[in-house]
Amino acid sequence: MIELRNEQLAIRVAEKGAELQSIKDASGKEYLWQADPKFWGRHSPILFPIVCSVNDETYRVDGKEYHLPRHGFARDAEFKLIAHSDRKVTFALESSEDTKKVYPYDFTLSISYVLDGNQIGVIWHVHNTDKQEIHFQIGGHPAFNVPEGKTNGIIRLDNQEPMDALHSYPDSSHSMDEVPFNEAEDGIIEFSENTWRNDSIKIHKSQLHRAELLNKAGEPEVTVSFNTPVVAFWSPFGKQAPFVCIEPWYGIGDPRGFDGEFKDKPLMNHLQPGASFMSKYSITIG
């Protein structure tokens, strides 16, 4: 476990999954969900090389079938510590014989965390080390404690206009059909257990760039800022879980009925040999 600390925050990151596991302020208050398996046994997994699921955990590259679990393999992989300073830590995962059994490409995935005042920058870097074009998706899945330890809460969005969401179903599947996003009014989501009746809320087409988790005084406790094409909001339905996930995604799971080539999945990213992809989202406390 690696720790970064300044006068305002202390964060901890594990080498397994390069997963952020704790965000505490100077008073010791914890903001990140602490992975109680009764509700959900993760903190902030890295989603790679897929986001959500491929149908029947099966996908095709040039007609050959491969199998991946939900959200891919990076979240359970052992990353290597590459660099560590007072304010930044970087981990890397390289393709191997084992990864190529489930994902037939050579790559290097680097994850960096940068601590700057009351903000944590999360940087994703995918480098194509293959001799062919590679295809991938990547996303974040940070879970935050709901203020006051409740299951109900308020998220304030940076878009107060009417928006569309993807049509989600209780079994966690979705279609690419757009439906009016009725959970927000004037940019405010007042979420409760019933909000998650159809699993996650998926907002696509870059309609949002910031989401603030508010306390009972209406002040932001956690702000997540991103430039991803999709952001999802989730908490496990039926468990009365005292956390909510705010998830920036470059990708989306297979829509119902999709059985095409991996490269043709909706919201797929493509990299030519030697090329790199880099993006960042940030978590601000207070």
PDB file of N, CA, C and O in Angstrom, residues 209-277:
ATOM      1  N   HIS A 209     -19.921  17.033 -17.143  1.00  0.00           N
ATOM      2  CA  HIS A 209     -18.485  17.112 -16.906  1.00  0.00           C
ATOM      3  C   HIS A 209     -18.151  17.248 -15.419  1.00  0.00           C
ATOM      4  O   HIS A 209     -16.969  17.248 -15.071  1.00  0.00           O
ATOM      5  N   ARG A 210     -19.154  17.374 -14.572  1.00  0.00           N
ATOM      6  CA  ARG A 210     -18.888  17.499 -13.134  1.00  0.00           C
ATOM      7  C   ARG A 210     -20.103  17.028 -12.355  1.00  0.00           C
ATOM      8  O   ARG A 210     -21.251  17.272 -12.747  1.00  0.00           O
ATOM      9  N   ALA A 211     -19.834  16.334 -11.243  1.00  0.00           N
ATOM     10  CA  ALA A 211     -20.904  15.898 -10.342  1.00  0.00           C
ATOM     11  C   ALA A 211     -20.427  16.127  -8.908  1.00  0.00           C
ATOM     12  O   ALA A 211     -19.312  15.731  -8.547  1.00  0.00           O
ATOM     13  N   GLU A 212     -21.284  16.768  -8.103  1.00  0.00           N
ATOM     14  CA  GLU A 212     -20.942  17.093  -6.721  1.00  0.00           C
ATOM     15  C   GLU A 212     -21.859  16.328  -5.773  1.00  0.00           C
ATOM     16  O   GLU A 212     -23.083  16.387  -5.903  1.00  0.00           O
ATOM     17  N   LEU A 213     -21.268  15.616  -4.828  1.00  0.00           N
ATOM     18  CA  LEU A 213     -22.021  14.942  -3.775  1.00  0.00           C
ATOM     19  C   LEU A 213     -22.156  15.915  -2.615  1.00  0.00           C
ATOM     20  O   LEU A 213     -21.157  16.324  -2.017  1.00  0.00           O
ATOM     21  N   LEU A 214     -23.401  16.314  -2.312  1.00  0.00           N
ATOM     22  CA  LEU A 214     -23.644  17.377  -1.339  1.00  0.00           C
ATOM     23  C   LEU A 214     -23.956  16.815   0.043  1.00  0.00           C
ATOM     24  O   LEU A 214     -24.551  15.742   0.181  1.00  0.00           O
ATOM     25  N   ASN A 215     -23.604  17.600   1.085  1.00  0.00           N
ATOM     26  CA  ASN A 215     -24.009  17.254   2.442  1.00  0.00           C
ATOM     27  C   ASN A 215     -25.360  17.897   2.755  1.00  0.00           C
ATOM     28  O   ASN A 215     -25.962  18.567   1.913  1.00  0.00           O
ATOM     29  N   LYS A 216     -25.825  17.735   3.983  1.00  0.00           N
ATOM     30  CA  LYS A 216     -27.171  18.217   4.321  1.00  0.00           C
ATOM     31  C   LYS A 216     -27.256  19.739   4.311  1.00  0.00           C
ATOM     32  O   LYS A 216     -28.355  20.296   4.229  1.00  0.00           O
ATOM     33  N   ALA A 217     -26.103  20.425   4.371  1.00  0.00           N
ATOM     34  CA  ALA A 217     -26.091  21.886   4.286  1.00  0.00           C
ATOM     35  C   ALA A 217     -26.061  22.374   2.840  1.00  0.00           C
ATOM     36  O   ALA A 217     -26.041  23.584   2.599  1.00  0.00           O
ATOM     37  N   GLY A 218     -26.053  21.433   1.901  1.00  0.00           N
ATOM     38  CA  GLY A 218     -26.015  21.809   0.487  1.00  0.00           C
ATOM     39  C   GLY A 218     -24.635  22.143  -0.027  1.00  0.00           C
ATOM     40  O   GLY A 218     -24.488  22.714  -1.110  1.00  0.00           O
ATOM     41  N   GLU A 219     -23.594  21.766   0.741  1.00  0.00           N
ATOM     42  CA  GLU A 219     -22.210  22.034   0.348  1.00  0.00           C
ATOM     43  C   GLU A 219     -21.590  20.778  -0.258  1.00  0.00           C
ATOM     44  O   GLU A 219     -21.871  19.666   0.187  1.00  0.00           O
ATOM     45  N   PRO A 220     -20.728  20.934  -1.272  1.00  0.00           N
ATOM     46  CA  PRO A 220     -20.097  19.753  -1.862  1.00  0.00           C
ATOM     47  C   PRO A 220     -19.077  19.118  -0.934  1.00  0.00           C
ATOM     48  O   PRO A 220     -18.170  19.788  -0.448  1.00  0.00           O
ATOM     49  N   GLU A 221     -19.248  17.837  -0.654  1.00  0.00           N
ATOM     50  CA  GLU A 221     -18.239  17.086   0.088  1.00  0.00           C
ATOM     51  C   GLU A 221     -17.243  16.456  -0.862  1.00  0.00           C
ATOM     52  O   GLU A 221     -16.054  16.397  -0.578  1.00  0.00           O
ATOM     53  N   VAL A 222     -17.740  15.953  -1.999  1.00  0.00           N
ATOM     54  CA  VAL A 222     -16.902  15.331  -3.016  1.00  0.00           C
ATOM     55  C   VAL A 222     -17.334  15.854  -4.378  1.00  0.00           C
ATOM     56  O   VAL A 222     -18.535  15.884  -4.671  1.00  0.00           O
ATOM     57  N   THR A 223     -16.389  16.267  -5.206  1.00  0.00           N
ATOM     58  CA  THR A 223     -16.669  16.675  -6.584  1.00  0.00           C
ATOM     59  C   THR A 223     -15.823  15.816  -7.518  1.00  0.00           C
ATOM     60  O   THR A 223     -14.610  15.710  -7.334  1.00  0.00           O
ATOM     61  N   VAL A 224     -16.476  15.214  -8.502  1.00  0.00           N
ATOM     62  CA  VAL A 224     -15.772  14.443  -9.525  1.00  0.00           C
ATOM     63  C   VAL A 224     -15.892  15.216 -10.835  1.00  0.00           C
ATOM     64  O   VAL A 224     -17.002  15.526 -11.277  1.00  0.00           O
ATOM     65  N   SER A 225     -14.750  15.528 -11.452  1.00  0.00           N
ATOM     66  CA  SER A 225     -14.706  16.285 -12.707  1.00  0.00           C
ATOM     67  C   SER A 225     -14.081  15.406 -13.783  1.00  0.00           C
ATOM     68  O   SER A 225     -13.093  14.702 -13.525  1.00  0.00           O
ATOM     69  N   PHE A 226     -14.621  15.465 -15.009  1.00  0.00           N
ATOM     70  CA  PHE A 226     -14.215  14.520 -16.051  1.00  0.00           C
ATOM     71  C   PHE A 226     -14.564  15.088 -17.413  1.00  0.00           C
ATOM     72  O   PHE A 226     -15.378  16.006 -17.543  1.00  0.00           O
ATOM     73  N   ASN A 227     -13.950  14.516 -18.461  1.00  0.00           N
ATOM     74  CA  ASN A 227     -14.265  14.862 -19.845  1.00  0.00           C
ATOM     75  C   ASN A 227     -14.600  13.612 -20.645  1.00  0.00           C
ATOM     76  O   ASN A 227     -14.380  13.568 -21.857  1.00  0.00           O
ATOM     77  N   THR A 228     -15.099  12.617 -19.987  1.00  0.00           N
ATOM     78  CA  THR A 228     -15.409  11.347 -20.633  1.00  0.00           C
ATOM     79  C   THR A 228     -16.748  11.421 -21.374  1.00  0.00           C
ATOM     80  O   THR A 228     -17.617  12.201 -21.012  1.00  0.00           O
ATOM     81  N   PRO A 229     -16.929  10.570 -22.397  1.00  0.00           N
ATOM     82  CA  PRO A 229     -18.206  10.577 -23.113  1.00  0.00           C
ATOM     83  C   PRO A 229     -19.365  10.026 -22.295  1.00  0.00           C
ATOM     84  O   PRO A 229     -20.526  10.323 -22.579  1.00  0.00           O
ATOM     85  N   VAL A 230     -19.064   9.219 -21.268  1.00  0.00           N
ATOM     86  CA  VAL A 230     -20.112   8.615 -20.443  1.00  0.00           C
ATOM     87  C   VAL A 230     -19.773   8.828 -18.975  1.00  0.00           C
ATOM     88  O   VAL A 230     -18.606   8.777 -18.576  1.00  0.00           O
ATOM     89  N   VAL A 231     -20.799   9.076 -18.175  1.00  0.00           N
ATOM     90  CA  VAL A 231     -20.657   8.990 -16.720  1.00  0.00           C
ATOM     91  C   VAL A 231     -21.839   8.181 -16.198  1.00  0.00           C
ATOM     92  O   VAL A 231     -22.961   8.317 -16.675  1.00  0.00           O
ATOM     93  N   ALA A 232     -21.548   7.291 -15.264  1.00  0.00           N
ATOM     94  CA  ALA A 232     -22.596   6.462 -14.672  1.00  0.00           C
ATOM     95  C   ALA A 232     -22.680   6.744 -13.178  1.00  0.00           C
ATOM     96  O   ALA A 232     -21.689   7.103 -12.534  1.00  0.00           O
ATOM     97  N   PHE A 233     -23.877   6.560 -12.649  1.00  0.00           N
ATOM     98  CA  PHE A 233     -24.129   6.677 -11.213  1.00  0.00           C
ATOM     99  C   PHE A 233     -24.729   5.350 -10.756  1.00  0.00           C
ATOM    100  O   PHE A 233     -25.640   4.826 -11.401  1.00  0.00           O
ATOM    101  N   TRP A 234     -24.229   4.821  -9.623  1.00  0.00           N
ATOM    102  CA  TRP A 234     -24.676   3.481  -9.219  1.00  0.00           C
ATOM    103  C   TRP A 234     -24.532   3.280  -7.728  1.00  0.00           C
ATOM    104  O   TRP A 234     -23.612   3.795  -7.088  1.00  0.00           O
ATOM    105  N   SER A 235     -25.473   2.511  -7.191  1.00  0.00           N
ATOM    106  CA  SER A 235     -25.377   1.916  -5.877  1.00  0.00           C
ATOM    107  C   SER A 235     -26.195   0.632  -5.955  1.00  0.00           C
ATOM    108  O   SER A 235     -27.162   0.568  -6.728  1.00  0.00           O
ATOM    109  N   PRO A 236     -25.845  -0.417  -5.228  1.00  0.00           N
ATOM    110  CA  PRO A 236     -26.538  -1.698  -5.398  1.00  0.00           C
ATOM    111  C   PRO A 236     -27.978  -1.651  -4.901  1.00  0.00           C
ATOM    112  O   PRO A 236     -28.236  -1.390  -3.724  1.00  0.00           O
ATOM    113  N   PHE A 237     -28.898  -1.905  -5.803  1.00  0.00           N
ATOM    114  CA  PHE A 237     -30.321  -1.848  -5.467  1.00  0.00           C
ATOM    115  C   PHE A 237     -30.684  -2.962  -4.488  1.00  0.00           C
ATOM    116  O   PHE A 237     -30.235  -4.094  -4.600  1.00  0.00           O
ATOM    117  N   GLY A 238     -31.498  -2.613  -3.509  1.00  0.00           N
ATOM    118  CA  GLY A 238     -32.015  -3.593  -2.564  1.00  0.00           C
ATOM    119  C   GLY A 238     -31.133  -3.839  -1.360  1.00  0.00           C
ATOM    120  O   GLY A 238     -31.478  -4.652  -0.499  1.00  0.00           O
ATOM    121  N   LYS A 239     -29.989  -3.148  -1.249  1.00  0.00           N
ATOM    122  CA  LYS A 239     -29.070  -3.388  -0.137  1.00  0.00           C
ATOM    123  C   LYS A 239     -29.002  -2.238   0.862  1.00  0.00           C
ATOM    124  O   LYS A 239     -28.287  -2.343   1.865  1.00  0.00           O
ATOM    125  N   GLN A 240     -29.691  -1.115   0.560  1.00  0.00           N
ATOM    126  CA  GLN A 240     -29.624   0.055   1.440  1.00  0.00           C
ATOM    127  C   GLN A 240     -28.166   0.440   1.698  1.00  0.00           C
ATOM    128  O   GLN A 240     -27.752   0.690   2.835  1.00  0.00           O
ATOM    129  N   ALA A 241     -27.380   0.502   0.646  1.00  0.00           N
ATOM    130  CA  ALA A 241     -25.952   0.771   0.772  1.00  0.00           C
ATOM    131  C   ALA A 241     -25.690   2.260   1.002  1.00  0.00           C
ATOM    132  O   ALA A 241     -26.225   3.095   0.282  1.00  0.00           O
ATOM    133  N   PRO A 242     -24.822   2.609   1.950  1.00  0.00           N
ATOM    134  CA  PRO A 242     -24.546   4.024   2.260  1.00  0.00           C
ATOM    135  C   PRO A 242     -23.426   4.610   1.406  1.00  0.00           C
ATOM    136  O   PRO A 242     -22.587   5.360   1.899  1.00  0.00           O
ATOM    137  N   PHE A 243     -23.384   4.271   0.131  1.00  0.00           N
ATOM    138  CA  PHE A 243     -22.389   4.844  -0.771  1.00  0.00           C
ATOM    139  C   PHE A 243     -23.002   5.012  -2.152  1.00  0.00           C
ATOM    140  O   PHE A 243     -24.018   4.402  -2.492  1.00  0.00           O
ATOM    141  N   VAL A 244     -22.354   5.858  -2.945  1.00  0.00           N
ATOM    142  CA  VAL A 244     -22.769   6.053  -4.335  1.00  0.00           C
ATOM    143  C   VAL A 244     -21.506   6.140  -5.189  1.00  0.00           C
ATOM    144  O   VAL A 244     -20.497   6.711  -4.774  1.00  0.00           O
ATOM    145  N   CYS A 245     -21.567   5.539  -6.372  1.00  0.00           N
ATOM    146  CA  CYS A 245     -20.446   5.589  -7.319  1.00  0.00           C
ATOM    147  C   CYS A 245     -20.706   6.658  -8.374  1.00  0.00           C
ATOM    148  O   CYS A 245     -21.827   6.775  -8.882  1.00  0.00           O
ATOM    149  N   ILE A 246     -19.678   7.417  -8.679  1.00  0.00           N
ATOM    150  CA  ILE A 246     -19.698   8.403  -9.766  1.00  0.00           C
ATOM    151  C   ILE A 246     -18.591   7.971 -10.719  1.00  0.00           C
ATOM    152  O   ILE A 246     -17.410   8.079 -10.397  1.00  0.00           O
ATOM    153  N   GLU A 247     -18.961   7.457 -11.914  1.00  0.00           N
ATOM    154  CA  GLU A 247     -18.057   6.666 -12.737  1.00  0.00           C
ATOM    155  C   GLU A 247     -17.818   7.291 -14.116  1.00  0.00           C
ATOM    156  O   GLU A 247     -18.677   7.212 -14.991  1.00  0.00           O
ATOM    157  N   PRO A 248     -16.644   7.879 -14.346  1.00  0.00           N
ATOM    158  CA  PRO A 248     -16.313   8.399 -15.678  1.00  0.00           C
ATOM    159  C   PRO A 248     -15.853   7.252 -16.590  1.00  0.00           C
ATOM    160  O   PRO A 248     -14.950   6.496 -16.226  1.00  0.00           O
ATOM    161  N   TRP A 249     -16.441   7.150 -17.771  1.00  0.00           N
ATOM    162  CA  TRP A 249     -16.155   6.023 -18.666  1.00  0.00           C
ATOM    163  C   TRP A 249     -15.798   6.484 -20.071  1.00  0.00           C
ATOM    164  O   TRP A 249     -16.472   7.341 -20.644  1.00  0.00           O
ATOM    165  N   TYR A 250     -14.781   5.838 -20.639  1.00  0.00           N
ATOM    166  CA  TYR A 250     -14.535   5.855 -22.077  1.00  0.00           C
ATOM    167  C   TYR A 250     -14.976   4.498 -22.616  1.00  0.00           C
ATOM    168  O   TYR A 250     -14.163   3.633 -22.916  1.00  0.00           O
ATOM    169  N   GLY A 251     -16.274   4.294 -22.682  1.00  0.00           N
ATOM    170  CA  GLY A 251     -16.787   3.022 -23.155  1.00  0.00           C
ATOM    171  C   GLY A 251     -18.125   2.717 -22.542  1.00  0.00           C
ATOM    172  O   GLY A 251     -18.612   3.422 -21.653  1.00  0.00           O
ATOM    173  N   ILE A 252     -18.698   1.614 -22.976  1.00  0.00           N
ATOM    174  CA  ILE A 252     -19.997   1.158 -22.502  1.00  0.00           C
ATOM    175  C   ILE A 252     -20.072  -0.342 -22.741  1.00  0.00           C
ATOM    176  O   ILE A 252     -19.376  -0.870 -23.621  1.00  0.00           O
ATOM    177  N   GLY A 253     -20.873  -1.042 -21.969  1.00  0.00           N
ATOM    178  CA  GLY A 253     -21.024  -2.478 -22.162  1.00  0.00           C
ATOM    179  C   GLY A 253     -21.748  -2.814 -23.452  1.00  0.00           C
ATOM    180  O   GLY A 253     -22.305  -1.953 -24.131  1.00  0.00           O
ATOM    181  N   ASP A 254     -21.735  -4.098 -23.792  1.00  0.00           N
ATOM    182  CA  ASP A 254     -22.474  -4.548 -24.973  1.00  0.00           C
ATOM    183  C   ASP A 254     -23.956  -4.253 -24.801  1.00  0.00           C
ATOM    184  O   ASP A 254     -24.545  -4.620 -23.774  1.00  0.00           O
ATOM    185  N   PRO A 255     -24.582  -3.617 -25.770  1.00  0.00           N
ATOM    186  CA  PRO A 255     -26.036  -3.486 -25.723  1.00  0.00           C
ATOM    187  C   PRO A 255     -26.685  -4.860 -25.857  1.00  0.00           C
ATOM    188  O   PRO A 255     -26.067  -5.814 -26.362  1.00  0.00           O
ATOM    189  N   ARG A 256     -27.912  -4.969 -25.446  1.00  0.00           N
ATOM    190  CA  ARG A 256     -28.650  -6.214 -25.618  1.00  0.00           C
ATOM    191  C   ARG A 256     -28.636  -6.627 -27.094  1.00  0.00           C
ATOM    192  O   ARG A 256     -28.922  -5.819 -27.969  1.00  0.00           O
ATOM    193  N   GLY A 257     -28.270  -7.875 -27.336  1.00  0.00           N
ATOM    194  CA  GLY A 257     -28.307  -8.405 -28.691  1.00  0.00           C
ATOM    195  C   GLY A 257     -27.047  -8.192 -29.502  1.00  0.00           C
ATOM    196  O   GLY A 257     -26.924  -8.750 -30.597  1.00  0.00           O
ATOM    197  N   PHE A 258     -26.082  -7.434 -28.996  1.00  0.00           N
ATOM    198  CA  PHE A 258     -24.877  -7.185 -29.777  1.00  0.00           C
ATOM    199  C   PHE A 258     -24.017  -8.443 -29.839  1.00  0.00           C
ATOM    200  O   PHE A 258     -23.706  -9.051 -28.823  1.00  0.00           O
ATOM    201  N   ASP A 259     -23.615  -8.843 -31.056  1.00  0.00           N
ATOM    202  CA  ASP A 259     -22.739 -10.005 -31.209  1.00  0.00           C
ATOM    203  C   ASP A 259     -21.696  -9.765 -32.298  1.00  0.00           C
ATOM    204  O   ASP A 259     -21.184 -10.703 -32.912  1.00  0.00           O
ATOM    205  N   GLY A 260     -21.371  -8.503 -32.537  1.00  0.00           N
ATOM    206  CA  GLY A 260     -20.399  -8.148 -33.567  1.00  0.00           C
ATOM    207  C   GLY A 260     -18.970  -8.268 -33.088  1.00  0.00           C
ATOM    208  O   GLY A 260     -18.682  -8.771 -31.993  1.00  0.00           O
ATOM    209  N   GLU A 261     -18.053  -7.771 -33.904  1.00  0.00           N
ATOM    210  CA  GLU A 261     -16.635  -7.771 -33.568  1.00  0.00           C
ATOM    211  C   GLU A 261     -16.347  -6.780 -32.434  1.00  0.00           C
ATOM    212  O   GLU A 261     -17.019  -5.750 -32.302  1.00  0.00           O
ATOM    213  N   PHE A 262     -15.338  -7.113 -31.644  1.00  0.00           N
ATOM    214  CA  PHE A 262     -14.947  -6.281 -30.507  1.00  0.00           C
ATOM    215  C   PHE A 262     -14.693  -4.836 -30.934  1.00  0.00           C
ATOM    216  O   PHE A 262     -15.132  -3.890 -30.264  1.00  0.00           O
ATOM    217  N   LYS A 263     -14.028  -4.653 -32.051  1.00  0.00           N
ATOM    218  CA  LYS A 263     -13.676  -3.306 -32.513  1.00  0.00           C
ATOM    219  C   LYS A 263     -14.904  -2.480 -32.863  1.00  0.00           C
ATOM    220  O   LYS A 263     -14.829  -1.242 -32.929  1.00  0.00           O
ATOM    221  N   ASP A 264     -16.034  -3.144 -33.084  1.00  0.00           N
ATOM    222  CA  ASP A 264     -17.249  -2.450 -33.500  1.00  0.00           C
ATOM    223  C   ASP A 264     -18.217  -2.193 -32.350  1.00  0.00           C
ATOM    224  O   ASP A 264     -19.329  -1.706 -32.577  1.00  0.00           O
ATOM    225  N   LYS A 265     -17.799  -2.520 -31.115  1.00  0.00           N
ATOM    226  CA  LYS A 265     -18.634  -2.203 -29.962  1.00  0.00           C
ATOM    227  C   LYS A 265     -18.894  -0.697 -29.887  1.00  0.00           C
ATOM    228  O   LYS A 265     -18.049   0.106 -30.282  1.00  0.00           O
ATOM    229  N   PRO A 266     -20.038  -0.290 -29.375  1.00  0.00           N
ATOM    230  CA  PRO A 266     -20.266   1.146 -29.168  1.00  0.00           C
ATOM    231  C   PRO A 266     -19.215   1.748 -28.240  1.00  0.00           C
ATOM    232  O   PRO A 266     -18.769   1.112 -27.279  1.00  0.00           O
ATOM    233  N   LEU A 267     -18.783   2.962 -28.559  1.00  0.00           N
ATOM    234  CA  LEU A 267     -17.842   3.722 -27.745  1.00  0.00           C
ATOM    235  C   LEU A 267     -16.534   2.968 -27.513  1.00  0.00           C
ATOM    236  O   LEU A 267     -16.000   2.916 -26.397  1.00  0.00           O
ATOM    237  N   MET A 268     -16.010   2.398 -28.597  1.00  0.00           N
ATOM    238  CA  MET A 268     -14.715   1.721 -28.538  1.00  0.00           C
ATOM    239  C   MET A 268     -13.599   2.717 -28.848  1.00  0.00           C
ATOM    240  O   MET A 268     -13.787   3.662 -29.616  1.00  0.00           O
ATOM    241  N   ASN A 269     -12.449   2.511 -28.229  1.00  0.00           N
ATOM    242  CA  ASN A 269     -11.259   3.320 -28.478  1.00  0.00           C
ATOM    243  C   ASN A 269     -10.263   2.503 -29.276  1.00  0.00           C
ATOM    244  O   ASN A 269     -10.123   1.286 -29.063  1.00  0.00           O
ATOM    245  N   HIS A 270      -9.532   3.154 -30.180  1.00  0.00           N
ATOM    246  CA  HIS A 270      -8.621   2.464 -31.086  1.00  0.00           C
ATOM    247  C   HIS A 270      -7.251   3.136 -31.044  1.00  0.00           C
ATOM    248  O   HIS A 270      -7.158   4.365 -31.007  1.00  0.00           O
ATOM    249  N   LEU A 271      -6.194   2.331 -31.054  1.00  0.00           N
ATOM    250  CA  LEU A 271      -4.830   2.856 -31.025  1.00  0.00           C
ATOM    251  C   LEU A 271      -3.983   2.146 -32.073  1.00  0.00           C
ATOM    252  O   LEU A 271      -3.914   0.906 -32.101  1.00  0.00           O
ATOM    253  N   GLN A 272      -3.304   2.927 -32.901  1.00  0.00           N
ATOM    254  CA  GLN A 272      -2.367   2.376 -33.865  1.00  0.00           C
ATOM    255  C   GLN A 272      -1.076   1.948 -33.146  1.00  0.00           C
ATOM    256  O   GLN A 272      -0.791   2.394 -32.028  1.00  0.00           O
ATOM    257  N   PRO A 273      -0.280   1.064 -33.759  1.00  0.00           N
ATOM    258  CA  PRO A 273       0.979   0.642 -33.128  1.00  0.00           C
ATOM    259  C   PRO A 273       1.847   1.835 -32.722  1.00  0.00           C
ATOM    260  O   PRO A 273       2.026   2.778 -33.485  1.00  0.00           O
ATOM    261  N   GLY A 274       2.333   1.800 -31.496  1.00  0.00           N
ATOM    262  CA  GLY A 274       3.192   2.865 -30.989  1.00  0.00           C
ATOM    263  C   GLY A 274       2.455   4.078 -30.448  1.00  0.00           C
ATOM    264  O   GLY A 274       3.071   4.957 -29.852  1.00  0.00           O
ATOM    265  N   ALA A 275       1.145   4.127 -30.646  1.00  0.00           N
ATOM    266  CA  ALA A 275       0.366   5.291 -30.198  1.00  0.00           C
ATOM    267  C   ALA A 275      -0.052   5.138 -28.737  1.00  0.00           C
ATOM    268  O   ALA A 275      -0.059   4.040 -28.173  1.00  0.00           O
ATOM    269  N   SER A 276      -0.410   6.263 -28.128  1.00  0.00           N
ATOM    270  CA  SER A 276      -0.828   6.282 -26.728  1.00  0.00           C
ATOM    271  C   SER A 276      -2.140   7.028 -26.565  1.00  0.00           C
ATOM    272  O   SER A 276      -2.454   7.943 -27.330  1.00  0.00           O
ATOM    273  N   PHE A 277      -2.871   6.644 -25.539  1.00  0.00           N
ATOM    274  CA  PHE A 277      -4.097   7.323 -25.100  1.00  0.00           C
ATOM    275  C   PHE A 277      -3.846   7.800 -23.680  1.00  0.00           C
ATOM    276  O   PHE A 277      -3.313   7.054 -22.849  1.00  0.00           O
TER     277      PHE A 277
END
